Amino acid sequence: MKYFLIILFLFFSNFILSQSGELLIQQYNKGPSLDNYYSKLEIYIGGDIFRMNKNEKTKPVINFGGNVEVVYNISKTFGIKTGVYYFPVKYYYKKNEAYKDLIKYLSIPIGLKLSPTKKSKFSMGINYNNLKKAIFYNGNIKGEYNLNDYENTFGFFIGYEYIIWKVIGINIKYKFSKENNINELIKPEKYKGIMLTIKLKTFSSKIINK
């Protein structure tokens, strides 16, 4: 929850500061005027580092993933985003640190993007998590769980992004998922934690002005 509140604070503080700047420009007629130029379609690739935990009985391990993200901009400040994330969640059990789980997902987000300034973006939405592989480690022993014992899950994300240089951005995101608690034959699996992404814009459609 604290990460959720931090991201909200980053967004709203940036939004207030940007609005104050626009009002000053309008009031004193100084500096460049704001325009409405933007691209309808943008594609990004990114590298992720994250620390996701399962529950109070486990401790997370830092892991790495990657993603391809597609953004459709309805206006300069509002858009829809989706894509595919390779998302391997790893943790060990506090009572026996030699015992670890590695749960590999392909995660598909669908969310909304708000851009109060050219450099700052805020997003939130849901993830569909397709579980591809579930691996366990017990010391030097490695094995795989039966995927029939699991089911795919849905999750939620909220994120703040800052463009640090032209086509390069950095994104901080809080993610969590809902575990299965209806079918007792299905093993419960969930995650929650923070993700940091470095992303590169690889495609941008023709710039328009509306």
Short mmCIF file of N, CA and C in Angstrom, two decimals, residues 117-185:
data_model
loop_
_atom_site.label_atom_id
_atom_site.label_comp_id
_atom_site.label_asym_id
_atom_site.label_seq_id
_atom_site.Cartn_x
_atom_site.Cartn_y
_atom_site.Cartn_z
N THR A 117 2.12 16.35 -18.42
CA THR A 117 3.17 17.12 -19.08
C THR A 117 3.82 16.24 -20.15
N LYS A 118 4.68 16.82 -20.94
CA LYS A 118 5.37 16.06 -21.98
C LYS A 118 6.29 14.99 -21.40
N LYS A 119 6.81 15.22 -20.20
CA LYS A 119 7.78 14.31 -19.62
C LYS A 119 7.20 13.34 -18.59
N SER A 120 6.02 13.64 -18.07
CA SER A 120 5.45 12.83 -17.00
C SER A 120 4.19 12.12 -17.44
N LYS A 121 4.07 10.85 -17.03
CA LYS A 121 2.91 10.04 -17.39
C LYS A 121 2.47 9.22 -16.17
N PHE A 122 1.19 9.03 -16.08
CA PHE A 122 0.60 8.24 -15.01
C PHE A 122 -0.26 7.16 -15.66
N SER A 123 -0.20 5.92 -15.16
CA SER A 123 -1.00 4.84 -15.75
C SER A 123 -1.55 3.93 -14.67
N MET A 124 -2.66 3.31 -14.98
CA MET A 124 -3.24 2.31 -14.09
C MET A 124 -4.12 1.38 -14.91
N GLY A 125 -4.27 0.13 -14.44
CA GLY A 125 -5.09 -0.82 -15.17
C GLY A 125 -4.98 -2.21 -14.58
N ILE A 126 -5.32 -3.21 -15.38
CA ILE A 126 -5.33 -4.60 -14.93
C ILE A 126 -4.32 -5.42 -15.74
N ASN A 127 -3.89 -6.53 -15.15
CA ASN A 127 -3.00 -7.49 -15.83
C ASN A 127 -3.70 -8.84 -15.92
N TYR A 128 -3.57 -9.48 -17.07
CA TYR A 128 -3.93 -10.91 -17.17
C TYR A 128 -2.63 -11.69 -17.15
N ASN A 129 -2.47 -12.55 -16.15
CA ASN A 129 -1.21 -13.26 -15.94
C ASN A 129 -1.35 -14.72 -16.38
N ASN A 130 -0.71 -15.04 -17.50
CA ASN A 130 -0.72 -16.40 -18.03
C ASN A 130 0.50 -17.15 -17.48
N LEU A 131 0.24 -18.12 -16.61
CA LEU A 131 1.33 -18.85 -15.96
C LEU A 131 1.91 -19.87 -16.94
N LYS A 132 3.20 -19.71 -17.26
CA LYS A 132 3.84 -20.56 -18.26
C LYS A 132 4.66 -21.69 -17.65
N LYS A 133 5.24 -21.44 -16.46
CA LYS A 133 6.08 -22.47 -15.84
C LYS A 133 6.19 -22.18 -14.34
N ALA A 134 6.18 -23.25 -13.54
CA ALA A 134 6.33 -23.13 -12.08
C ALA A 134 7.45 -24.07 -11.64
N ILE A 135 8.55 -23.50 -11.19
CA ILE A 135 9.77 -24.26 -10.86
C ILE A 135 10.04 -24.17 -9.36
N PHE A 136 10.51 -25.27 -8.78
CA PHE A 136 10.92 -25.23 -7.37
C PHE A 136 12.38 -25.64 -7.26
N TYR A 137 13.05 -25.08 -6.23
CA TYR A 137 14.43 -25.41 -5.93
C TYR A 137 14.50 -25.83 -4.46
N ASN A 138 15.19 -26.94 -4.22
CA ASN A 138 15.44 -27.38 -2.85
C ASN A 138 16.92 -27.71 -2.75
N GLY A 139 17.72 -26.69 -2.37
CA GLY A 139 19.16 -26.85 -2.41
C GLY A 139 19.62 -26.98 -3.85
N ASN A 140 20.28 -28.10 -4.17
CA ASN A 140 20.75 -28.35 -5.53
C ASN A 140 19.72 -29.09 -6.38
N ILE A 141 18.60 -29.38 -5.81
CA ILE A 141 17.55 -30.10 -6.52
C ILE A 141 16.61 -29.10 -7.20
N LYS A 142 16.31 -29.35 -8.47
CA LYS A 142 15.42 -28.50 -9.23
C LYS A 142 14.32 -29.35 -9.86
N GLY A 143 13.10 -28.87 -9.80
CA GLY A 143 11.99 -29.59 -10.40
C GLY A 143 10.89 -28.64 -10.84
N GLU A 144 9.84 -29.18 -11.40
CA GLU A 144 8.72 -28.36 -11.88
C GLU A 144 7.40 -28.85 -11.28
N TYR A 145 6.57 -27.90 -10.89
CA TYR A 145 5.21 -28.22 -10.46
C TYR A 145 4.36 -28.54 -11.68
N ASN A 146 3.30 -29.27 -11.45
CA ASN A 146 2.34 -29.57 -12.51
C ASN A 146 1.47 -28.33 -12.75
N LEU A 147 1.49 -27.80 -13.96
CA LEU A 147 0.72 -26.60 -14.26
C LEU A 147 -0.78 -26.81 -14.14
N ASN A 148 -1.22 -28.05 -14.19
CA ASN A 148 -2.66 -28.33 -14.01
C ASN A 148 -3.13 -28.02 -12.60
N ASP A 149 -2.16 -27.85 -11.67
CA ASP A 149 -2.50 -27.51 -10.29
C ASP A 149 -2.68 -26.01 -10.09
N TYR A 150 -2.45 -25.23 -11.15
CA TYR A 150 -2.54 -23.78 -11.06
C TYR A 150 -3.60 -23.26 -12.04
N GLU A 151 -3.89 -21.99 -11.88
CA GLU A 151 -4.72 -21.32 -12.87
C GLU A 151 -4.18 -19.90 -13.09
N ASN A 152 -4.51 -19.33 -14.25
CA ASN A 152 -4.09 -17.97 -14.56
C ASN A 152 -4.81 -16.98 -13.65
N THR A 153 -4.20 -15.82 -13.44
CA THR A 153 -4.75 -14.85 -12.50
C THR A 153 -4.90 -13.47 -13.13
N PHE A 154 -5.64 -12.62 -12.45
CA PHE A 154 -5.76 -11.21 -12.82
C PHE A 154 -5.09 -10.37 -11.73
N GLY A 155 -4.55 -9.24 -12.15
CA GLY A 155 -3.91 -8.34 -11.20
C GLY A 155 -4.20 -6.89 -11.54
N PHE A 156 -3.55 -6.01 -10.79
CA PHE A 156 -3.75 -4.58 -10.94
C PHE A 156 -2.40 -3.89 -10.91
N PHE A 157 -2.26 -2.77 -11.61
CA PHE A 157 -1.02 -2.00 -11.56
C PHE A 157 -1.33 -0.51 -11.54
N ILE A 158 -0.42 0.24 -10.94
CA ILE A 158 -0.46 1.69 -10.98
C ILE A 158 0.98 2.16 -11.13
N GLY A 159 1.23 3.11 -12.05
CA GLY A 159 2.61 3.47 -12.32
C GLY A 159 2.81 4.93 -12.64
N TYR A 160 4.05 5.38 -12.47
CA TYR A 160 4.45 6.74 -12.80
C TYR A 160 5.69 6.67 -13.70
N GLU A 161 5.68 7.42 -14.80
CA GLU A 161 6.77 7.38 -15.77
C GLU A 161 7.31 8.78 -16.01
N TYR A 162 8.64 8.85 -16.18
CA TYR A 162 9.29 10.12 -16.48
C TYR A 162 10.21 9.94 -17.68
N ILE A 163 10.07 10.79 -18.69
CA ILE A 163 10.92 10.74 -19.87
C ILE A 163 12.22 11.47 -19.55
N ILE A 164 13.33 10.73 -19.51
CA ILE A 164 14.59 11.34 -19.11
C ILE A 164 15.36 11.92 -20.30
N TRP A 165 15.10 11.38 -21.51
CA TRP A 165 15.77 11.93 -22.69
C TRP A 165 15.06 11.44 -23.96
N LYS A 166 14.36 12.31 -24.62
CA LYS A 166 13.71 12.08 -25.91
C LYS A 166 12.94 10.76 -25.95
N VAL A 167 13.61 9.65 -26.33
CA VAL A 167 12.90 8.37 -26.51
C VAL A 167 13.16 7.40 -25.37
N ILE A 168 13.81 7.85 -24.29
CA ILE A 168 14.13 6.97 -23.16
C ILE A 168 13.35 7.42 -21.93
N GLY A 169 12.70 6.47 -21.29
CA GLY A 169 11.93 6.78 -20.09
C GLY A 169 12.20 5.80 -18.97
N ILE A 170 11.86 6.20 -17.75
CA ILE A 170 11.97 5.34 -16.59
C ILE A 170 10.61 5.27 -15.92
N ASN A 171 10.20 4.06 -15.55
CA ASN A 171 8.86 3.84 -15.02
C ASN A 171 8.95 3.09 -13.69
N ILE A 172 8.22 3.57 -12.69
CA ILE A 172 8.09 2.85 -11.42
C ILE A 172 6.64 2.42 -11.27
N LYS A 173 6.46 1.16 -10.92
CA LYS A 173 5.12 0.59 -10.96
C LYS A 173 4.90 -0.31 -9.74
N TYR A 174 3.71 -0.21 -9.15
CA TYR A 174 3.30 -1.14 -8.09
C TYR A 174 2.31 -2.12 -8.68
N LYS A 175 2.55 -3.42 -8.46
CA LYS A 175 1.71 -4.47 -9.04
C LYS A 175 1.29 -5.46 -7.96
N PHE A 176 0.08 -5.97 -8.09
CA PHE A 176 -0.33 -7.09 -7.25
C PHE A 176 -1.37 -7.92 -8.00
N SER A 177 -1.56 -9.15 -7.56
CA SER A 177 -2.54 -10.03 -8.20
C SER A 177 -3.45 -10.65 -7.16
N LYS A 178 -4.56 -11.18 -7.64
CA LYS A 178 -5.53 -11.84 -6.77
C LYS A 178 -5.36 -13.35 -6.91
N GLU A 179 -5.23 -14.03 -5.79
CA GLU A 179 -5.04 -15.47 -5.85
C GLU A 179 -6.37 -16.20 -5.93
N ASN A 180 -6.31 -17.44 -6.43
CA ASN A 180 -7.49 -18.29 -6.47
C ASN A 180 -7.87 -18.71 -5.05
N ASN A 181 -9.11 -18.50 -4.67
CA ASN A 181 -9.57 -18.96 -3.36
C ASN A 181 -10.95 -19.61 -3.44
N ILE A 182 -11.33 -20.02 -4.66
CA ILE A 182 -12.63 -20.66 -4.86
C ILE A 182 -12.47 -22.17 -4.99
N ASN A 183 -11.62 -22.59 -5.93
CA ASN A 183 -11.38 -24.00 -6.17
C ASN A 183 -10.25 -24.48 -5.27
N GLU A 184 -10.55 -25.31 -4.29
CA GLU A 184 -9.55 -25.75 -3.32
C GLU A 184 -8.53 -26.70 -3.93
N LEU A 185 -8.80 -27.23 -5.13
CA LEU A 185 -7.86 -28.12 -5.79
C LEU A 185 -6.75 -27.35 -6.51
#
